[in-house]
C-alpha positions as a printed Julia matrix, in Angstrom:
135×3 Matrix{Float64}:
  14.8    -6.07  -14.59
  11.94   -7.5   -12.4
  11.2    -8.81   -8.87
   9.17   -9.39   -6.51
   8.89   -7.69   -2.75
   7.0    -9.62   -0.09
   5.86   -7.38    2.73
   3.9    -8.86    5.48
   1.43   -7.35    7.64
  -0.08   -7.7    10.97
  -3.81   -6.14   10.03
  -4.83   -2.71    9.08
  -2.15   -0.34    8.7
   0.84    1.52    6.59
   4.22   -0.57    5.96
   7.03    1.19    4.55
   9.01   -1.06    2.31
  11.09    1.7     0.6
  15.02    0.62    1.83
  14.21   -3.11    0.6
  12.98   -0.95   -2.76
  16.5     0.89   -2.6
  18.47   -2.48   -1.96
  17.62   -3.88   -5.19
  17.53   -0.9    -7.29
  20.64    0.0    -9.99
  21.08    1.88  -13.19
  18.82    4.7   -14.42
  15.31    4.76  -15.75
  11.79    4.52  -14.33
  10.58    2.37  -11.56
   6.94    0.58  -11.51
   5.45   -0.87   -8.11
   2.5    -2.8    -8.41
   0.35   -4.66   -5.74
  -1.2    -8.15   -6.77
  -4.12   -7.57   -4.22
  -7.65   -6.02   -4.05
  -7.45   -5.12   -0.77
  -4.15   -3.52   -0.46
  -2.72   -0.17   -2.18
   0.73    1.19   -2.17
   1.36    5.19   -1.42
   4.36    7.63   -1.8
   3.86    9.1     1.99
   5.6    11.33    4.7
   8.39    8.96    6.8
   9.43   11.25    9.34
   6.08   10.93   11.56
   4.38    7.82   12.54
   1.22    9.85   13.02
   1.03   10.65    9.6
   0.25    6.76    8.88
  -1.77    6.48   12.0
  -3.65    9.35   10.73
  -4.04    8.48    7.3
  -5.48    4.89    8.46
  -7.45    6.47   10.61
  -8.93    8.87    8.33
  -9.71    5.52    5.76
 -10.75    3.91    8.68
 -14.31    6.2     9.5
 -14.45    7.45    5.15
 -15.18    3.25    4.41
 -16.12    1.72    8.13
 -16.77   -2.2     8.07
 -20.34   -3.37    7.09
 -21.37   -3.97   10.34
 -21.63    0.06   10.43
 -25.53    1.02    9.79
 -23.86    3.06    6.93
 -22.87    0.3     5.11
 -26.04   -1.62    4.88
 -26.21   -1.57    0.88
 -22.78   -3.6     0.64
 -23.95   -7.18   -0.56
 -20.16   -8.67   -0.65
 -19.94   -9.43    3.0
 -19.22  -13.24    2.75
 -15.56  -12.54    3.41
 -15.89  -10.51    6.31
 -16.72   -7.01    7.53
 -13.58   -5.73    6.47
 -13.42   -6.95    2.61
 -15.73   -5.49    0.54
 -14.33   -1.68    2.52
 -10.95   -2.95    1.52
 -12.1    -3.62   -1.65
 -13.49    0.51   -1.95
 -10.23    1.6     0.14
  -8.02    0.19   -2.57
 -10.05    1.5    -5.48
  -9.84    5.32   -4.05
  -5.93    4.55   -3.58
  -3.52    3.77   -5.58
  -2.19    0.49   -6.52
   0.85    1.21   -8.36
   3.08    3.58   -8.47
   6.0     4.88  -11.03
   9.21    6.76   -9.64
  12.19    7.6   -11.59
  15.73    6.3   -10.97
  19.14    7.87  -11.37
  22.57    6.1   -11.2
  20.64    3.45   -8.69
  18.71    5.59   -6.33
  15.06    7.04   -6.42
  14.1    10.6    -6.44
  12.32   10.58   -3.48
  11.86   13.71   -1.71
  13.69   13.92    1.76
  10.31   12.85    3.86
   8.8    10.2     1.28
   8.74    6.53    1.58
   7.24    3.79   -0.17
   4.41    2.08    1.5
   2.01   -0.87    1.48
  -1.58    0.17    2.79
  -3.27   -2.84    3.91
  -6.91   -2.76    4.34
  -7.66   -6.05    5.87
  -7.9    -6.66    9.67
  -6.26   -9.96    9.79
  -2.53  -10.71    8.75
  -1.26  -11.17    4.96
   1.93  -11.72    2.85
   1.62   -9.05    0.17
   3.27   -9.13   -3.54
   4.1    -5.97   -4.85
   5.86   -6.44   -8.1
   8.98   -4.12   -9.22
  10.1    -3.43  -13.01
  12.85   -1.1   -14.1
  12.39   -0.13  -17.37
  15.98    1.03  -18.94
């Protein structure tokens, strides 16, 4: 069983997909998320408090600044922009797809976890994230 989720962002930031993810679901077995972008990662992550997200970009934020940053001098891919060859680093340190198991149609999620799409680039995007249940 396979679709496809579409989540579309508004720049930089964490979007929690999870109740689309928990629409489609059925059945039991394992569930495999995966993002068709370089620039984008997906994360298991804290729902209860926005500042967790806000934090977390934050944090990615001042680890992989833009290459307009002194710091970043040695990038050479800058044709795209100063935000897509950090992307590009952000979504290698992160993950890009994830695997949760699936009983009688629901994930097992803890109580605080959602599923979320980590975009890295400043401008807006429609994302793919694939989704296969394996039986």
């Amino acid at each position: 069983m396979q679709t496809d989720f579409t989540i579309t962002t508004r720049g930089p930031g964490l979007y929690e997909f999870t109740d689309d993810v928990a629409r489609w679901i059925s059945g039991t077995g394992l569930l495999t998320l995966m993002v068709q972008h370089t620039s984008a990662s997906l994360l298991i992550q804290e729902n209860a408090d926005p500042a967790v997200q806000l934090d977390l970009q934050n944090f990615f934020s001042r680890l992989v600044p833009p290459t307009t940053d002194p710091s970043m001098s040695y990038l050479t891919h800058t044709y795209e922009g100063p935000d897509d060859m950090p992307a590009h680093i952000k979504a290698a340190m992160l993950p890009t797809q994830l695997s949760i198991p699936v009983t009688n149609g629901k994930m097992r999620l803890g109580m605080w976890q959602g599923i979320y799409l980590f975009e890295h680039r400043d401008r807006a995007h429609h994302r793919t994230v694939v989704a296969h249940i394996s039986r």
